[in-house]
XYZ file of C-alpha atoms in Angstrom:
477
model
C 79.891 112.587 117.501
C 79.393 113.583 113.881
C 79.311 110.933 111.192
C 82.353 112.413 109.481
C 84.112 109.145 108.707
C 81.223 107.392 107.028
C 80.058 110.459 105.146
C 83.513 110.932 103.657
C 83.300 107.360 102.400
C 79.947 108.134 100.802
C 80.756 111.386 99.010
C 78.527 111.729 95.984
C 75.797 109.469 97.338
C 72.799 109.916 99.583
C 73.213 110.584 103.280
C 73.585 107.345 105.208
C 71.570 108.422 108.233
C 70.988 104.789 109.144
C 74.643 104.023 109.840
C 75.204 105.658 113.191
C 78.558 106.958 114.429
C 80.881 104.386 112.868
C 84.288 104.197 114.486
C 87.101 105.795 112.522
C 89.896 103.281 112.933
C 87.970 100.293 111.633
C 86.841 102.276 108.608
C 90.427 103.045 107.737
C 91.394 99.393 108.073
C 88.489 98.265 105.916
C 89.282 100.862 103.277
C 92.756 99.397 102.924
C 91.456 95.810 102.806
C 88.700 96.653 100.338
C 91.050 98.564 98.069
C 93.405 95.608 97.937
C 90.581 93.161 97.332
C 88.617 95.019 94.707
C 91.258 97.129 92.987
C 90.495 100.087 90.732
C 87.715 99.644 88.209
C 88.105 100.711 84.598
C 85.118 102.183 82.830
C 85.098 99.744 79.970
C 82.398 97.810 78.165
C 82.811 94.211 77.048
C 80.805 91.493 75.380
C 78.798 89.637 77.974
C 80.165 86.111 78.321
C 78.219 82.912 78.287
C 79.394 80.525 80.986
C 78.601 76.925 81.804
C 76.050 76.481 84.598
C 77.529 76.793 88.078
C 77.979 73.669 90.126
C 75.476 73.282 92.921
C 76.014 71.971 96.378
C 73.247 70.265 98.293
C 72.392 72.248 101.426
C 70.762 71.046 104.615
C 66.990 71.355 104.545
C 67.131 74.247 107.017
C 69.080 76.415 104.578
C 67.612 78.075 101.480
C 69.763 77.797 98.344
C 72.202 80.622 97.834
C 71.192 83.056 95.063
C 73.619 81.606 92.497
C 72.137 78.132 93.088
C 68.571 79.212 92.208
C 67.244 78.495 88.698
C 64.714 81.371 88.570
C 65.432 84.116 86.045
C 67.374 87.197 87.084
C 65.434 90.152 85.752
C 68.095 92.871 86.088
C 69.040 95.740 88.388
C 67.084 98.253 86.324
C 63.870 96.845 87.804
C 64.943 98.200 91.196
C 66.233 101.572 89.983
C 63.034 103.588 89.507
C 62.906 106.672 91.733
C 59.579 105.430 93.104
C 61.127 102.073 94.046
C 64.710 101.962 95.351
C 66.252 104.651 93.135
C 65.390 107.814 95.024
C 68.261 110.181 95.844
C 66.609 111.084 99.170
C 64.876 108.817 101.696
C 61.088 108.852 101.456
C 59.616 110.602 104.481
C 56.784 108.184 105.259
C 58.230 104.988 103.810
C 59.251 102.030 105.951
C 62.315 101.583 103.719
C 64.801 104.238 102.619
C 64.067 103.817 98.873
C 67.624 105.040 98.184
C 69.056 101.510 98.094
C 69.880 101.437 94.377
C 71.574 104.850 94.521
C 73.722 103.806 97.473
C 74.730 100.556 95.762
C 75.437 102.107 92.366
C 77.405 105.130 93.633
C 79.447 103.929 96.597
C 79.274 100.133 96.881
C 82.278 98.373 95.323
C 80.071 95.373 94.518
C 78.587 97.467 91.704
C 82.024 97.740 90.076
C 83.247 94.213 90.735
C 82.789 93.112 87.103
C 84.610 96.134 85.690
C 87.607 95.258 87.880
C 88.135 92.250 85.615
C 89.289 94.625 82.845
C 92.142 96.231 84.778
C 95.821 95.346 84.487
C 95.954 93.449 87.759
C 93.144 91.122 86.662
C 94.738 90.679 83.231
C 98.016 89.693 84.880
C 96.324 87.170 87.192
C 94.431 85.616 84.291
C 97.574 85.503 82.167
C 99.565 83.841 84.948
C 96.859 81.194 85.374
C 96.385 80.643 81.644
C 92.732 81.708 81.838
C 92.617 83.999 78.812
C 90.282 86.946 79.398
C 89.484 87.407 83.097
C 86.081 88.847 82.153
C 85.161 85.541 80.501
C 86.674 83.106 83.005
C 84.118 81.345 85.185
C 86.452 81.238 88.173
C 86.550 85.071 88.098
C 82.940 85.709 87.110
C 81.496 83.575 89.877
C 82.394 86.239 92.446
C 82.902 89.378 90.345
C 79.450 89.224 88.762
C 76.041 87.626 89.103
C 77.152 84.746 86.911
C 73.953 83.110 85.713
C 73.622 81.158 82.464
C 71.975 82.755 79.453
C 68.716 80.859 79.907
C 68.331 82.401 83.365
C 68.856 86.026 82.266
C 65.855 88.269 81.801
C 65.718 90.774 78.945
C 67.073 93.588 81.143
C 69.848 91.596 82.834
C 73.368 93.054 82.397
C 76.644 91.409 83.344
C 78.377 94.719 83.901
C 76.077 95.422 86.849
C 78.625 93.372 88.772
C 77.599 91.828 92.070
C 74.083 93.126 91.655
C 70.858 93.183 93.671
C 69.929 89.650 92.600
C 73.400 88.282 93.399
C 72.569 88.851 97.072
C 68.773 89.038 97.235
C 68.145 86.208 94.786
C 66.856 86.001 91.201
C 63.668 88.068 91.166
C 61.469 86.288 88.600
C 59.049 85.117 91.312
C 59.595 87.542 94.165
C 59.611 90.808 92.198
C 55.848 90.741 91.398
C 55.097 89.792 94.998
C 57.450 92.500 96.278
C 55.488 95.358 94.664
C 52.002 94.192 95.597
C 49.922 96.380 97.917
C 50.290 95.017 101.414
C 53.324 92.902 100.540
C 54.890 91.208 103.560
C 58.463 90.088 104.113
C 57.325 86.509 104.702
C 55.582 86.458 101.330
C 58.686 87.759 99.574
C 60.785 85.046 101.229
C 58.296 82.378 100.166
C 58.608 83.645 96.580
C 62.407 83.279 96.599
C 63.828 86.439 98.202
C 67.030 85.451 100.009
C 66.841 86.116 103.793
C 69.745 88.542 104.163
C 68.232 89.705 107.464
C 69.191 86.329 108.987
C 72.809 86.595 110.238
C 73.568 82.921 109.546
C 72.220 83.009 106.007
C 73.916 86.308 105.213
C 77.180 84.931 106.562
C 76.830 81.848 104.314
C 76.211 84.109 101.344
C 79.057 86.548 101.970
C 81.548 83.831 102.877
C 80.760 81.957 99.659
C 82.918 84.566 97.912
C 84.893 86.274 100.667
C 86.267 82.903 101.802
C 84.805 80.320 99.442
C 82.745 77.161 99.506
C 82.563 73.887 97.574
C 81.482 75.711 94.399
C 83.772 78.744 94.292
C 87.030 79.301 96.035
C 90.185 81.454 95.800
C 93.043 78.965 96.026
C 96.670 79.573 96.926
C 97.497 79.232 93.218
C 95.147 82.132 92.449
C 96.781 84.212 95.170
C 100.200 83.226 93.865
C 99.131 84.544 90.471
C 98.540 87.968 92.013
C 95.111 87.910 93.671
C 95.034 89.849 96.959
C 94.910 87.981 100.248
C 91.318 87.587 101.421
C 90.246 89.027 104.747
C 86.642 89.312 105.875
C 84.506 90.184 108.902
C 80.754 90.219 108.386
C 79.612 93.104 110.590
C 82.437 95.465 109.615
C 81.993 94.820 105.912
C 78.200 95.181 106.200
C 78.487 98.566 107.910
C 81.022 100.146 105.594
C 79.760 98.520 102.386
C 77.897 100.893 103.103
C 74.717 99.226 104.303
C 71.738 100.348 102.246
C 69.152 99.524 104.886
C 68.138 101.319 108.077
C 67.836 99.463 111.361
C 64.925 101.004 113.247
C 61.885 99.775 115.141
C 59.940 99.307 111.914
C 62.704 97.161 110.380
C 62.899 95.052 113.529
C 59.118 94.651 113.635
C 59.037 93.454 110.017
C 62.106 91.233 110.247
C 63.976 90.563 113.504
C 65.872 92.246 116.317
C 69.277 93.452 115.164
C 72.340 92.740 117.272
C 75.635 93.818 115.695
C 77.683 91.775 118.152
C 75.695 88.650 117.331
C 76.103 89.309 113.594
C 79.867 89.587 114.089
C 79.985 86.451 116.255
C 77.944 84.287 113.885
C 80.041 85.492 110.966
C 83.124 84.230 112.806
C 81.660 80.842 113.743
C 80.574 80.194 110.167
C 83.981 81.263 108.838
C 85.569 78.589 111.034
C 82.963 76.067 109.864
C 83.752 76.795 106.203
C 87.455 76.398 106.938
C 86.828 72.986 108.511
C 84.835 71.982 105.414
C 87.806 72.927 103.266
C 90.302 71.111 105.463
C 88.273 67.871 105.396
C 87.440 67.996 101.661
C 89.641 65.375 99.933
C 89.668 67.424 96.714
C 89.708 71.065 97.790
C 91.877 70.431 100.838
C 94.853 69.251 98.787
C 96.871 70.445 95.819
C 98.933 67.499 94.671
C 101.487 66.511 97.291
C 100.744 69.631 99.366
C 97.692 70.582 101.384
C 95.761 73.590 100.058
C 98.063 76.303 101.315
C 95.316 78.919 101.640
C 94.429 77.079 104.861
C 97.616 78.356 106.448
C 98.703 81.677 107.880
C 100.253 83.627 104.980
C 102.752 85.384 107.213
C 104.009 82.144 108.732
C 105.942 81.758 105.455
C 105.855 85.172 103.793
C 108.137 87.292 105.943
C 111.774 88.381 105.689
C 114.256 85.695 106.682
C 116.064 88.329 108.735
C 113.010 88.796 110.934
C 113.573 86.963 114.222
C 110.279 87.411 116.081
C 109.144 83.837 116.770
C 107.754 83.243 120.254
C 105.730 80.329 121.642
C 101.981 80.750 121.114
C 100.351 77.401 120.307
C 101.113 74.475 122.643
C 103.246 71.851 120.926
C 104.257 74.008 117.959
C 107.881 75.061 117.890
C 109.691 77.373 115.479
C 109.719 76.526 111.787
C 106.250 74.936 111.806
C 103.661 76.293 109.378
C 100.516 77.286 111.272
C 96.907 77.055 110.161
C 95.309 80.475 109.764
C 93.504 80.638 113.100
C 92.455 84.302 112.984
C 88.722 83.504 113.095
C 89.316 80.617 115.489
C 90.800 83.078 117.971
C 87.651 85.203 117.711
C 85.448 82.132 118.236
C 87.261 81.047 121.384
C 86.782 84.532 122.856
C 83.064 84.335 122.045
C 82.670 80.798 123.389
C 84.339 81.566 126.701
C 81.535 84.026 127.430
C 78.529 82.321 125.845
C 79.295 78.772 127.054
C 82.515 78.446 129.084
C 82.489 74.637 129.115
C 82.049 74.519 125.353
C 84.663 77.261 125.068
C 87.248 75.167 126.877
C 86.517 72.253 124.545
C 86.831 74.488 121.485
C 90.194 75.819 122.693
C 91.429 72.260 123.208
C 90.253 71.188 119.749
C 91.912 74.195 118.121
C 95.218 73.409 119.782
C 94.917 69.745 118.772
C 94.204 70.750 115.188
C 97.295 72.953 115.023
C 99.386 70.123 116.452
C 98.308 67.766 113.665
C 100.364 69.917 111.261
C 103.431 68.141 112.632
C 101.786 64.714 112.383
C 100.585 64.637 115.955
C 97.040 63.305 115.571
C 93.996 62.926 113.348
C 93.550 66.197 111.449
C 90.329 65.185 109.704
C 88.670 63.807 112.817
C 89.700 66.812 114.891
C 88.427 69.233 112.235
C 85.065 67.457 112.116
C 84.785 67.551 115.908
C 85.661 71.250 115.924
C 83.049 71.924 113.253
C 80.415 70.190 115.405
C 81.425 72.227 118.467
C 81.277 75.458 116.473
C 77.844 74.476 115.094
C 76.650 74.087 118.690
C 78.016 77.538 119.521
C 76.291 79.043 116.466
C 72.973 77.535 117.554
C 73.426 78.899 121.080
C 74.239 82.351 119.718
C 71.200 82.281 117.469
C 68.921 81.660 120.450
C 70.655 83.965 122.903
C 69.899 87.616 123.610
C 73.287 89.115 124.335
C 73.323 91.299 127.438
C 75.543 94.264 128.195
C 77.546 91.956 130.464
C 77.948 89.473 127.598
C 79.245 92.196 125.309
C 81.676 93.495 127.900
C 82.818 89.939 128.509
C 83.468 89.295 124.821
C 85.310 92.590 124.433
C 87.463 91.810 127.478
C 88.144 88.302 126.158
C 89.323 89.711 122.828
C 91.702 92.118 124.534
C 92.949 89.434 126.925
C 93.676 87.049 124.039
C 95.942 89.699 122.573
C 97.673 90.537 125.828
C 98.318 86.818 126.300
C 100.229 86.794 123.012
C 97.593 85.215 120.778
C 97.722 88.026 118.170
C 101.438 87.794 117.439
C 100.528 86.795 113.884
C 99.283 89.595 111.655
C 96.070 87.861 110.548
C 94.896 87.472 114.135
C 95.645 91.105 114.954
C 93.853 92.280 111.806
C 90.788 90.189 112.613
C 90.842 91.342 116.235
C 90.942 95.000 115.185
C 87.839 94.537 113.055
C 86.167 92.542 115.841
C 86.872 95.122 118.530
C 85.583 97.846 116.184
C 82.329 95.965 115.551
C 81.709 95.123 119.198
C 82.487 98.599 120.528
C 80.459 100.263 117.778
C 77.324 98.320 118.714
C 77.947 98.876 122.429
C 78.223 102.613 121.759
C 74.985 102.589 119.755
C 73.231 100.895 122.688
C 74.648 103.371 125.208
C 76.811 100.759 126.950
C 79.980 102.653 126.053
C 79.752 106.436 126.266
C 82.662 108.301 124.703
C 83.026 107.843 120.954
C 86.044 110.167 120.968
C 87.964 108.027 123.449
C 86.955 104.790 121.726
C 87.970 106.132 118.330
C 91.326 107.197 119.718
C 91.947 103.707 121.067
C 90.863 102.067 117.829
C 93.025 104.427 115.800
C 96.064 103.096 117.660
C 95.024 99.494 116.953
C 94.509 100.323 113.293
C 97.899 102.004 113.066
C 99.506 98.820 114.376
C 97.965 96.712 111.584
C 98.128 99.300 108.809
C 100.939 97.453 106.998
C 101.223 93.682 107.237
C 104.866 93.767 106.167
C 105.787 96.076 109.036
C 103.568 94.557 111.701
C 104.997 94.693 115.231
C 103.297 92.443 117.824
C 104.705 94.640 120.592
C 103.112 97.761 119.123
C 99.770 95.987 118.819
C 99.891 94.705 122.398
C 100.677 98.207 123.653
C 97.685 99.551 121.717
C 95.480 96.818 123.222
C 96.669 97.627 126.744
C 95.876 101.309 126.230
C 92.508 100.474 124.702
C 91.585 98.367 127.726
C 92.214 101.332 129.973
C 90.235 103.641 127.696
C 87.027 101.582 127.800
C 87.435 100.526 131.450
C 87.706 96.748 131.031
């Protein structure tokens, strides 16, 4: 099948021959999510702000610091942009990297325009509502809309208006840039000099989630959303693919780095999203906002729907109508994964998730349950990291996702949205590996799922379940 969908997304940039036949429906869903999240950028120049140093959070010894936590100097995107480095408009024929990475990022990646978004009317309104002054000078905005390093850590060629730049993800380059361009440079040497290991699914998930969900240092609260910020929705593998990815997975990449498994990337992204949510729930400061809990923990649509809408149906044991539910969209993905990877652990995770939801009504120890769930999910992440997923595993996970929906678990919009992205990621990788054969049939099934979640205010659980039932028949589950 031709790469029509992804090439339309990349008009004006280099050909993304590394992306494979991406499935149409999930691209359409992501386009809507990304547009809401990033907004339209205005071509406007502003004085670069000076911000106080970001807070740092101690990480376990096994984890490298995230790029914003590193004190090395950031030397600037321009150091990557030479046509002999990563700024070529065409892939180099005999190179083991594309060398078009800068062009892809600068032309079609919304990260490159994240800072400029802070000058549009939507950002001005959010800042005004929160009493922040200029959004382009507010630390709470800059921490995720730019590579927000203090003045002392900016090289001479560093520019704020590069947005979420190369060094925001790959790490400040003061030490690794010289090593990176040496003859015979190796990936291990670059990592030792401070390059962030974005090839590691767990580390990349930590990095992406630090903005697309939040961590102890930076976080989009319910107050920020109430001021006008879009609802956050994220799935690691989908967002990586349609960013678009500026790297090519081939035998050379895997020899230099590691084997790539798109299903594992998706799964680890989900387990770490649940882990971050448990950290938020158990944090005595971030988990509360005065008398109320931090409302971003909860399913938006449990409260934000028309009063005339009478669609409640039992889903979570012990929770009746009128009870606000925790946002369990990623939890539902994790239980589908766990039931295949480790059924005994999966049953325990399901039980913990139900217990956690029941604590909303005062029926148990929320903090203790959240900590136990975090430990169970950490065990699942470790098992995933060590496991080579087989075709049977992938089919099992895909079937579990569909079954969750047909059993009524995606009656809430957030779960259906997350499931649509998940099913797109899993089927895309299975197609690439030859496990699923007909891209046309798969795309047709995914298009129906996407249509069912195209508008959160008009979401119909019945329509989504019908699309799932048809999809199951299409792929032969």
